Amino acid sequence: MFSFPTPSVYQNPKCFVTYGTMSYPDANQLPTKVKPWSTLLSQDYVDLVLPEALLHLVKEKIVNDTSRIPSYYRVIMTLGQVLERDFFTHHIKIGNVMMLSEGKAGTDNVFSIKDGMADPPSWQPIPFIDGSCFQGKLVMYLDKETYERAGLVGKPHGVKGGRGLQPRWELSLIRVPAPSPDPITQHHPTKYTSNPALIQDLVIKIPPLSVPSTALVDQTRQELNDYATEIYEWISLVRLESPRVKLLDNIDPYLSTYAIPGDPSENNEGRLCKISWQGFISPDWVLNTLAELIKMLPPKAWFSLSTTPFSRVAIGYGADCTIMRPPSSPGEYVLWEIKGHE
């Protein structure tokens, strides 16, 4: 019988890289089943990096448009209150709410509610008798005592033999009766707004960002692996505003051995800007922002959009992801997904 290793913070996450093409987005029906669109889940941080010369093209709609600023609420609720008729029938059936509770799936009673847009393809909407269609999904991870008291049908979480000393039961609810009036006001909602933070005048050393043509014919994929690793590291340092990628950096090589990837003679100097949002941001907002960027920016302009999920999520589908459109490559993208253990 095989033993299952105990999840540990020391386990290394895995990085999955995708290089492909995407069609021009339709504002009325954004794709949700294909990459890179299907990768975007509820996020905690969103960073947009692009050349500063292109900032004027997106500033009016992405930064200054107050109607596009994402907002969310913090409420004080127990799991029992989520299951009560007023809240349960109004928000969960309609699918107009996304929630994430405090806690960790492996040790606490936690739940999450999603509208289904970025869920795995196996989560299909269910039609009701009245013709309405519900795409929301409530997922709960409960200990044995709470699961038995809830009186709901679920399944053990995790593979058999690897559920640990504190097994959890997973419950997924996607069908409920007709809606009732909005009951959220009785749960002391506190509104938060994710205002964008704009950082300009980042004088950066920019490596060649285009995917090498030789990397696409290399059967070993070693060259593509090197390219993906180096460019992802560079984008991450730009997001952190690290001095290592700035033009005037003269750190002692004894303290840092980092060097801009590529041939130094091919590296360019340029001004970049970074726009950041922080908060409980819905997949719809991220998808629409990506679509707007593709429409507003010139086809040959490059940009990167990075999202970072909450460190403790109720479902293990969240992943840190970065999407980059290489320069002079309209319709192409490079996608990095960093997936850790649950």
mmCIF file of C-alpha atoms in Angstrom:
data_model
loop_
_atom_site.group_PDB
_atom_site.id
_atom_site.type_symbol
_atom_site.label_atom_id
_atom_site.label_comp_id
_atom_site.label_asym_id
_atom_site.label_seq_id
_atom_site.Cartn_x
_atom_site.Cartn_y
_atom_site.Cartn_z
ATOM 1 C CA MET A 1 0.000 0.000 0.000
ATOM 2 C CA PHE A 2 1.386 3.384 -0.977
ATOM 3 C CA SER A 3 1.671 6.111 1.631
ATOM 4 C CA PHE A 4 0.671 9.694 0.862
ATOM 5 C CA PRO A 5 3.075 12.478 1.899
ATOM 6 C CA THR A 6 1.695 15.047 4.278
ATOM 7 C CA PRO A 7 1.208 18.428 2.546
ATOM 8 C CA SER A 8 3.956 20.816 3.581
ATOM 9 C CA VAL A 9 4.845 24.440 2.952
ATOM 10 C CA TYR A 10 8.214 23.129 1.783
ATOM 11 C CA GLN A 11 6.720 21.313 -1.204
ATOM 12 C CA ASN A 12 7.705 22.983 -4.448
ATOM 13 C CA PRO A 13 4.909 24.418 -6.606
ATOM 14 C CA LYS A 14 4.843 23.577 -10.300
ATOM 15 C CA CYS A 15 4.912 26.017 -13.197
ATOM 16 C CA PHE A 16 2.949 25.179 -16.349
ATOM 17 C CA VAL A 17 3.746 27.204 -19.469
ATOM 18 C CA THR A 18 1.429 27.536 -22.463
ATOM 19 C CA TYR A 19 2.285 29.227 -25.744
ATOM 20 C CA GLY A 20 -0.595 29.612 -28.148
ATOM 21 C CA THR A 21 -2.937 31.860 -30.069
ATOM 22 C CA MET A 22 -6.249 33.435 -29.134
ATOM 23 C CA SER A 23 -8.978 34.949 -31.254
ATOM 24 C CA TYR A 24 -10.139 38.542 -31.043
ATOM 25 C CA PRO A 25 -12.525 38.746 -28.037
ATOM 26 C CA ASP A 26 -16.242 39.253 -28.540
ATOM 27 C CA ALA A 27 -17.518 41.701 -25.911
ATOM 28 C CA ASN A 28 -20.937 40.025 -25.861
ATOM 29 C CA GLN A 29 -19.610 36.520 -25.282
ATOM 30 C CA LEU A 30 -16.113 36.130 -23.870
ATOM 31 C CA PRO A 31 -14.654 32.614 -24.117
ATOM 32 C CA THR A 32 -14.462 30.734 -20.809
ATOM 33 C CA LYS A 33 -13.504 27.183 -21.782
ATOM 34 C CA VAL A 34 -10.143 27.784 -23.480
ATOM 35 C CA LYS A 35 -6.857 29.245 -22.322
ATOM 36 C CA PRO A 36 -5.883 31.848 -21.331
ATOM 37 C CA TRP A 37 -9.457 32.856 -20.377
ATOM 38 C CA SER A 38 -10.268 29.718 -18.393
ATOM 39 C CA THR A 39 -7.216 30.186 -16.164
ATOM 40 C CA LEU A 40 -8.404 33.372 -14.492
ATOM 41 C CA LEU A 41 -10.064 32.728 -11.114
ATOM 42 C CA SER A 42 -10.933 34.964 -8.163
ATOM 43 C CA GLN A 43 -7.786 36.905 -7.343
ATOM 44 C CA ASP A 44 -6.246 38.902 -4.530
ATOM 45 C CA TYR A 45 -3.752 40.933 -6.587
ATOM 46 C CA VAL A 46 -3.825 41.994 -10.230
ATOM 47 C CA ASP A 47 -0.843 43.711 -11.889
ATOM 48 C CA LEU A 48 -0.749 45.160 -15.390
ATOM 49 C CA VAL A 49 2.675 45.976 -16.883
ATOM 50 C CA LEU A 50 3.026 47.738 -20.230
ATOM 51 C CA PRO A 51 5.230 50.339 -21.943
ATOM 52 C CA GLU A 52 4.569 53.806 -20.571
ATOM 53 C CA ALA A 53 4.119 55.139 -24.113
ATOM 54 C CA LEU A 54 0.870 53.140 -24.273
ATOM 55 C CA LEU A 55 -0.508 54.334 -20.937
ATOM 56 C CA HIS A 56 -2.650 57.050 -22.515
ATOM 57 C CA LEU A 57 -4.524 54.400 -24.502
ATOM 58 C CA VAL A 58 -5.767 52.556 -21.417
ATOM 59 C CA LYS A 59 -5.705 55.184 -18.686
ATOM 60 C CA GLU A 60 -9.124 56.673 -19.406
ATOM 61 C CA LYS A 61 -11.003 53.381 -19.396
ATOM 62 C CA ILE A 62 -8.891 51.144 -17.171
ATOM 63 C CA VAL A 63 -7.687 53.609 -14.518
ATOM 64 C CA ASN A 64 -9.963 56.669 -14.478
ATOM 65 C CA ASP A 65 -13.341 55.052 -15.162
ATOM 66 C CA THR A 66 -14.877 54.782 -11.680
ATOM 67 C CA SER A 67 -17.626 52.461 -12.917
ATOM 68 C CA ARG A 68 -14.975 49.816 -13.668
ATOM 69 C CA ILE A 69 -13.290 49.902 -10.267
ATOM 70 C CA PRO A 70 -13.945 46.532 -8.573
ATOM 71 C CA SER A 71 -15.513 46.528 -5.104
ATOM 72 C CA TYR A 72 -16.458 43.856 -2.589
ATOM 73 C CA TYR A 73 -18.018 43.480 0.860
ATOM 74 C CA ARG A 74 -16.963 41.864 4.093
ATOM 75 C CA VAL A 75 -19.856 40.357 6.032
ATOM 76 C CA ILE A 76 -20.150 38.609 9.386
ATOM 77 C CA MET A 77 -21.949 35.310 8.788
ATOM 78 C CA THR A 78 -21.882 31.772 10.080
ATOM 79 C CA LEU A 79 -22.127 28.773 7.791
ATOM 80 C CA GLY A 80 -25.646 28.208 9.104
ATOM 81 C CA GLN A 81 -26.696 31.696 8.014
ATOM 82 C CA VAL A 82 -25.407 31.002 4.501
ATOM 83 C CA LEU A 83 -27.698 27.963 4.362
ATOM 84 C CA GLU A 84 -30.753 29.857 5.634
ATOM 85 C CA ARG A 85 -33.523 30.394 3.082
ATOM 86 C CA ASP A 86 -33.297 34.184 2.688
ATOM 87 C CA PHE A 87 -29.620 34.351 1.759
ATOM 88 C CA PHE A 88 -29.401 30.885 0.250
ATOM 89 C CA THR A 89 -32.230 31.271 -2.236
ATOM 90 C CA HIS A 90 -31.589 34.873 -3.266
ATOM 91 C CA HIS A 91 -27.850 34.907 -3.887
ATOM 92 C CA ILE A 92 -26.819 31.322 -4.564
ATOM 93 C CA LYS A 93 -29.530 30.425 -7.083
ATOM 94 C CA ILE A 94 -29.210 33.649 -9.029
ATOM 95 C CA GLY A 95 -25.428 33.339 -9.027
ATOM 96 C CA ASN A 96 -24.888 37.052 -8.320
ATOM 97 C CA VAL A 97 -22.475 36.566 -5.425
ATOM 98 C CA MET A 98 -18.947 35.268 -4.972
ATOM 99 C CA MET A 99 -17.794 34.490 -1.438
ATOM 100 C CA LEU A 100 -14.712 33.121 0.282
ATOM 101 C CA SER A 101 -14.718 32.287 3.975
ATOM 102 C CA GLU A 102 -11.883 32.519 6.450
ATOM 103 C CA GLY A 103 -9.902 29.383 7.151
ATOM 104 C CA LYS A 104 -8.062 26.601 5.359
ATOM 105 C CA ALA A 105 -9.702 23.661 3.620
ATOM 106 C CA GLY A 106 -7.536 21.065 5.347
ATOM 107 C CA THR A 107 -8.189 22.123 8.937
ATOM 108 C CA ASP A 108 -11.224 24.432 9.178
ATOM 109 C CA ASN A 109 -14.850 24.453 8.108
ATOM 110 C CA VAL A 110 -14.700 26.642 5.014
ATOM 111 C CA PHE A 111 -16.920 27.415 2.060
ATOM 112 C CA SER A 112 -16.824 29.336 -1.177
ATOM 113 C CA ILE A 113 -19.466 30.535 -3.626
ATOM 114 C CA LYS A 114 -18.652 31.178 -7.254
ATOM 115 C CA ASP A 115 -20.739 32.249 -10.213
ATOM 116 C CA GLY A 116 -19.439 29.423 -12.347
ATOM 117 C CA MET A 117 -17.750 31.466 -15.088
ATOM 118 C CA ALA A 118 -14.251 30.249 -14.296
ATOM 119 C CA ASP A 119 -15.198 26.840 -12.926
ATOM 120 C CA PRO A 120 -13.914 23.600 -14.457
ATOM 121 C CA PRO A 121 -15.811 22.497 -17.586
ATOM 122 C CA SER A 122 -17.529 19.651 -15.695
ATOM 123 C CA TRP A 123 -19.538 22.192 -13.682
ATOM 124 C CA GLN A 124 -22.488 22.738 -15.964
ATOM 125 C CA PRO A 125 -25.439 25.072 -15.320
ATOM 126 C CA ILE A 126 -28.707 23.409 -14.300
ATOM 127 C CA PRO A 127 -32.016 24.625 -15.793
ATOM 128 C CA PHE A 128 -35.017 25.175 -13.508
ATOM 129 C CA ILE A 129 -38.690 24.468 -14.127
ATOM 130 C CA ASP A 130 -39.369 28.178 -14.615
ATOM 131 C CA GLY A 131 -36.780 28.329 -17.404
ATOM 132 C CA SER A 132 -34.099 30.164 -15.401
ATOM 133 C CA CYS A 133 -30.570 28.804 -15.365
ATOM 134 C CA PHE A 134 -28.322 28.772 -12.304
ATOM 135 C CA GLN A 135 -24.551 28.692 -12.769
ATOM 136 C CA GLY A 136 -23.466 29.431 -9.196
ATOM 137 C CA LYS A 137 -21.905 26.769 -6.997
ATOM 138 C CA LEU A 138 -21.580 26.566 -3.225
ATOM 139 C CA VAL A 139 -18.726 24.313 -2.118
ATOM 140 C CA MET A 140 -18.212 23.499 1.568
ATOM 141 C CA TYR A 141 -15.459 21.593 3.362
ATOM 142 C CA LEU A 142 -16.755 20.366 6.730
ATOM 143 C CA ASP A 143 -15.508 18.160 9.539
ATOM 144 C CA LYS A 144 -17.461 14.997 10.342
ATOM 145 C CA GLU A 145 -19.542 16.473 13.168
ATOM 146 C CA THR A 146 -20.637 19.546 11.196
ATOM 147 C CA TYR A 147 -21.294 17.433 8.102
ATOM 148 C CA GLU A 148 -23.618 15.110 10.010
ATOM 149 C CA ARG A 149 -25.482 18.014 11.622
ATOM 150 C CA ALA A 150 -25.954 19.751 8.265
ATOM 151 C CA GLY A 151 -28.019 16.841 6.962
ATOM 152 C CA LEU A 152 -26.711 17.278 3.410
ATOM 153 C CA VAL A 153 -25.275 14.734 0.995
ATOM 154 C CA GLY A 154 -21.575 15.071 0.258
ATOM 155 C CA LYS A 155 -18.463 13.008 -0.364
ATOM 156 C CA PRO A 156 -15.133 12.561 1.453
ATOM 157 C CA HIS A 157 -12.529 15.091 0.352
ATOM 158 C CA GLY A 158 -9.240 13.796 -1.008
ATOM 159 C CA VAL A 159 -8.094 10.390 -2.237
ATOM 160 C CA LYS A 160 -8.687 7.309 -0.112
ATOM 161 C CA GLY A 161 -5.764 6.700 2.213
ATOM 162 C CA GLY A 162 -4.560 10.292 2.039
ATOM 163 C CA ARG A 163 -7.249 12.097 4.024
ATOM 164 C CA GLY A 164 -5.198 12.486 7.198
ATOM 165 C CA LEU A 165 -6.331 12.397 10.806
ATOM 166 C CA GLN A 166 -8.933 15.126 10.280
ATOM 167 C CA PRO A 167 -10.937 14.062 7.208
ATOM 168 C CA ARG A 168 -13.185 16.594 5.518
ATOM 169 C CA TRP A 169 -16.421 16.183 3.585
ATOM 170 C CA GLU A 170 -17.009 18.126 0.388
ATOM 171 C CA LEU A 171 -20.518 19.347 -0.422
ATOM 172 C CA SER A 172 -21.522 21.008 -3.678
ATOM 173 C CA LEU A 173 -24.961 22.616 -3.959
ATOM 174 C CA ILE A 174 -26.228 23.996 -7.259
ATOM 175 C CA ARG A 175 -30.032 23.835 -7.138
ATOM 176 C CA VAL A 176 -32.398 25.707 -4.810
ATOM 177 C CA PRO A 177 -35.991 27.082 -4.797
ATOM 178 C CA ALA A 178 -37.158 30.481 -6.030
ATOM 179 C CA PRO A 179 -35.400 33.677 -4.799
ATOM 180 C CA SER A 180 -36.449 35.893 -1.883
ATOM 181 C CA PRO A 181 -35.725 39.596 -1.142
ATOM 182 C CA ASP A 182 -32.079 40.561 -0.625
ATOM 183 C CA PRO A 183 -31.099 39.761 2.997
ATOM 184 C CA ILE A 184 -27.440 40.837 2.936
ATOM 185 C CA THR A 185 -27.991 44.087 4.853
ATOM 186 C CA GLN A 186 -28.598 42.237 8.126
ATOM 187 C CA HIS A 187 -25.058 40.818 8.052
ATOM 188 C CA HIS A 188 -23.276 44.154 8.635
ATOM 189 C CA PRO A 189 -21.689 44.547 5.167
ATOM 190 C CA THR A 190 -18.558 46.690 4.944
ATOM 191 C CA LYS A 191 -17.739 47.869 1.434
ATOM 192 C CA TYR A 192 -14.182 47.921 0.101
ATOM 193 C CA THR A 193 -13.070 49.414 -3.202
ATOM 194 C CA SER A 194 -10.025 48.180 -5.125
ATOM 195 C CA ASN A 195 -8.759 51.496 -6.454
ATOM 196 C CA PRO A 196 -5.969 51.113 -9.025
ATOM 197 C CA ALA A 197 -2.448 52.116 -8.013
ATOM 198 C CA LEU A 198 -0.418 53.566 -10.891
ATOM 199 C CA ILE A 199 3.387 53.457 -10.843
ATOM 200 C CA GLN A 200 5.067 55.387 -13.668
ATOM 201 C CA ASP A 201 8.591 56.231 -14.828
ATOM 202 C CA LEU A 202 10.059 52.776 -14.288
ATOM 203 C CA VAL A 203 13.274 52.987 -16.320
ATOM 204 C CA ILE A 204 13.909 49.325 -16.986
ATOM 205 C CA LYS A 205 16.332 47.138 -18.906
ATOM 206 C CA ILE A 206 14.080 45.129 -21.223
ATOM 207 C CA PRO A 207 15.222 41.751 -22.594
ATOM 208 C CA PRO A 208 14.023 40.279 -25.919
ATOM 209 C CA LEU A 209 10.439 39.255 -25.117
ATOM 210 C CA SER A 210 9.534 37.458 -28.345
ATOM 211 C CA VAL A 211 9.457 33.671 -28.268
ATOM 212 C CA PRO A 212 12.583 32.422 -30.115
ATOM 213 C CA SER A 213 11.672 30.635 -33.328
ATOM 214 C CA THR A 214 14.214 27.928 -32.528
ATOM 215 C CA ALA A 215 12.386 27.199 -29.259
ATOM 216 C CA LEU A 216 9.307 26.068 -31.172
ATOM 217 C CA VAL A 217 11.171 23.401 -33.158
ATOM 218 C CA ASP A 218 13.334 22.144 -30.294
ATOM 219 C CA GLN A 219 12.006 18.649 -29.533
ATOM 220 C CA THR A 220 13.540 18.665 -26.050
ATOM 221 C CA ARG A 221 11.756 21.941 -25.196
ATOM 222 C CA GLN A 222 14.854 22.979 -23.271
ATOM 223 C CA GLU A 223 15.118 26.325 -25.076
ATOM 224 C CA LEU A 224 11.426 27.062 -24.455
ATOM 225 C CA ASN A 225 11.939 26.138 -20.805
ATOM 226 C CA ASP A 226 14.885 28.545 -20.515
ATOM 227 C CA TYR A 227 12.964 31.339 -22.244
ATOM 228 C CA ALA A 228 9.868 30.857 -20.060
ATOM 229 C CA THR A 229 11.897 30.738 -16.839
ATOM 230 C CA GLU A 230 13.961 33.836 -17.602
ATOM 231 C CA ILE A 231 11.084 36.002 -18.857
ATOM 232 C CA TYR A 232 8.806 35.012 -15.970
ATOM 233 C CA GLU A 233 11.546 35.915 -13.499
ATOM 234 C CA TRP A 234 12.035 39.286 -15.207
ATOM 235 C CA ILE A 235 8.283 40.082 -15.179
ATOM 236 C CA SER A 236 8.114 39.113 -11.507
ATOM 237 C CA LEU A 237 10.973 41.476 -10.653
ATOM 238 C CA VAL A 238 9.256 44.282 -12.574
ATOM 239 C CA ARG A 239 6.052 43.636 -10.591
ATOM 240 C CA LEU A 240 8.084 43.887 -7.383
ATOM 241 C CA GLU A 241 9.805 47.066 -8.649
ATOM 242 C CA SER A 242 13.118 45.402 -7.919
ATOM 243 C CA PRO A 243 16.294 47.482 -8.368
ATOM 244 C CA ARG A 244 17.850 44.502 -10.207
ATOM 245 C CA VAL A 245 15.986 45.299 -13.433
ATOM 246 C CA LYS A 246 16.380 49.069 -13.288
ATOM 247 C CA LEU A 247 18.699 50.816 -15.708
ATOM 248 C CA LEU A 248 21.098 52.303 -13.153
ATOM 249 C CA ASP A 249 21.429 49.190 -11.000
ATOM 250 C CA ASN A 250 25.044 48.568 -10.009
ATOM 251 C CA ILE A 251 24.723 45.943 -7.284
ATOM 252 C CA ASP A 252 27.891 44.125 -6.257
ATOM 253 C CA PRO A 253 27.951 40.721 -8.044
ATOM 254 C CA TYR A 254 28.896 39.180 -4.710
ATOM 255 C CA LEU A 255 25.467 40.173 -3.333
ATOM 256 C CA SER A 256 23.393 39.388 -6.422
ATOM 257 C CA THR A 257 24.256 37.360 -9.494
ATOM 258 C CA TYR A 258 21.049 38.184 -11.378
ATOM 259 C CA ALA A 259 21.491 39.411 -14.940
ATOM 260 C CA ILE A 260 18.929 40.497 -17.516
ATOM 261 C CA PRO A 261 18.271 37.477 -19.783
ATOM 262 C CA GLY A 262 19.569 37.387 -23.314
ATOM 263 C CA ASP A 263 22.572 38.919 -25.012
ATOM 264 C CA PRO A 264 23.408 42.259 -23.310
ATOM 265 C CA SER A 265 23.787 43.847 -26.749
ATOM 266 C CA GLU A 266 20.158 42.943 -27.547
ATOM 267 C CA ASN A 267 18.676 44.363 -24.347
ATOM 268 C CA ASN A 268 16.757 47.599 -24.705
ATOM 269 C CA GLU A 269 16.112 50.447 -22.337
ATOM 270 C CA GLY A 270 12.577 51.642 -21.864
ATOM 271 C CA ARG A 271 10.032 53.217 -19.567
ATOM 272 C CA LEU A 272 7.368 50.946 -18.171
ATOM 273 C CA CYS A 273 4.369 51.553 -15.966
ATOM 274 C CA LYS A 274 2.509 49.258 -13.599
ATOM 275 C CA ILE A 275 -1.169 49.370 -12.638
ATOM 276 C CA SER A 276 -2.166 47.297 -9.611
ATOM 277 C CA TRP A 277 -5.447 46.297 -7.997
ATOM 278 C CA GLN A 278 -5.765 44.534 -4.653
ATOM 279 C CA GLY A 279 -8.885 42.942 -3.191
ATOM 280 C CA PHE A 280 -11.486 40.236 -3.746
ATOM 281 C CA ILE A 281 -11.754 40.570 -7.510
ATOM 282 C CA SER A 282 -14.208 38.556 -9.583
ATOM 283 C CA PRO A 283 -13.252 36.486 -12.661
ATOM 284 C CA ASP A 284 -15.683 38.553 -14.767
ATOM 285 C CA TRP A 285 -13.738 41.728 -14.047
ATOM 286 C CA VAL A 286 -10.372 40.163 -14.930
ATOM 287 C CA LEU A 287 -11.754 38.625 -18.127
ATOM 288 C CA ASN A 288 -13.279 41.929 -19.237
ATOM 289 C CA THR A 289 -10.066 43.807 -18.418
ATOM 290 C CA LEU A 290 -8.020 41.408 -20.538
ATOM 291 C CA ALA A 291 -10.499 41.775 -23.395
ATOM 292 C CA GLU A 292 -10.369 45.582 -23.158
ATOM 293 C CA LEU A 293 -6.562 45.545 -23.249
ATOM 294 C CA ILE A 294 -6.546 43.442 -26.406
ATOM 295 C CA LYS A 295 -8.981 45.848 -28.067
ATOM 296 C CA MET A 296 -7.393 49.139 -26.967
ATOM 297 C CA LEU A 297 -3.690 48.415 -27.444
ATOM 298 C CA PRO A 298 -2.037 48.229 -30.880
ATOM 299 C CA PRO A 299 -1.866 44.632 -32.183
ATOM 300 C CA LYS A 300 1.945 44.589 -32.116
ATOM 301 C CA ALA A 301 2.293 46.086 -28.620
ATOM 302 C CA TRP A 302 3.298 43.852 -25.733
ATOM 303 C CA PHE A 303 1.829 43.776 -22.232
ATOM 304 C CA SER A 304 1.573 41.401 -19.283
ATOM 305 C CA LEU A 305 -1.357 40.847 -16.926
ATOM 306 C CA SER A 306 -0.588 38.981 -13.700
ATOM 307 C CA THR A 307 -3.004 37.691 -11.080
ATOM 308 C CA THR A 308 -2.279 36.274 -7.642
ATOM 309 C CA PRO A 309 -4.974 34.344 -5.738
ATOM 310 C CA PHE A 310 -5.590 34.236 -2.023
ATOM 311 C CA SER A 311 -2.985 32.151 -0.227
ATOM 312 C CA ARG A 312 -5.695 30.159 1.557
ATOM 313 C CA VAL A 313 -8.533 29.174 -0.740
ATOM 314 C CA ALA A 314 -11.468 26.900 -0.105
ATOM 315 C CA ILE A 315 -11.011 25.074 -3.392
ATOM 316 C CA GLY A 316 -7.646 24.039 -4.751
ATOM 317 C CA TYR A 317 -8.135 25.409 -8.265
ATOM 318 C CA GLY A 318 -6.515 28.795 -7.675
ATOM 319 C CA ALA A 319 -3.207 29.514 -9.356
ATOM 320 C CA ASP A 320 -0.870 32.442 -9.723
ATOM 321 C CA CYS A 321 -0.913 33.209 -13.430
ATOM 322 C CA THR A 322 0.742 35.666 -15.799
ATOM 323 C CA ILE A 323 -0.402 36.305 -19.363
ATOM 324 C CA MET A 324 1.949 38.095 -21.746
ATOM 325 C CA ARG A 325 1.363 39.095 -25.342
ATOM 326 C CA PRO A 326 4.829 39.173 -26.948
ATOM 327 C CA PRO A 327 5.810 42.176 -29.076
ATOM 328 C CA SER A 328 4.949 42.059 -32.788
ATOM 329 C CA SER A 329 2.863 38.938 -32.170
ATOM 330 C CA PRO A 330 -0.837 39.810 -32.513
ATOM 331 C CA GLY A 331 -3.092 36.993 -31.386
ATOM 332 C CA GLU A 332 -0.308 35.109 -29.586
ATOM 333 C CA TYR A 333 0.223 34.721 -25.862
ATOM 334 C CA VAL A 334 2.477 33.094 -23.288
ATOM 335 C CA LEU A 335 0.762 31.871 -20.128
ATOM 336 C CA TRP A 336 2.457 30.898 -16.869
ATOM 337 C CA GLU A 337 0.444 29.033 -14.213
ATOM 338 C CA ILE A 338 2.035 28.473 -10.810
ATOM 339 C CA LYS A 339 0.154 25.707 -9.009
ATOM 340 C CA GLY A 340 0.992 24.602 -5.507
ATOM 341 C CA HIS A 341 -0.361 21.826 -3.326
ATOM 342 C CA GLU A 342 -3.680 22.246 -1.566
#
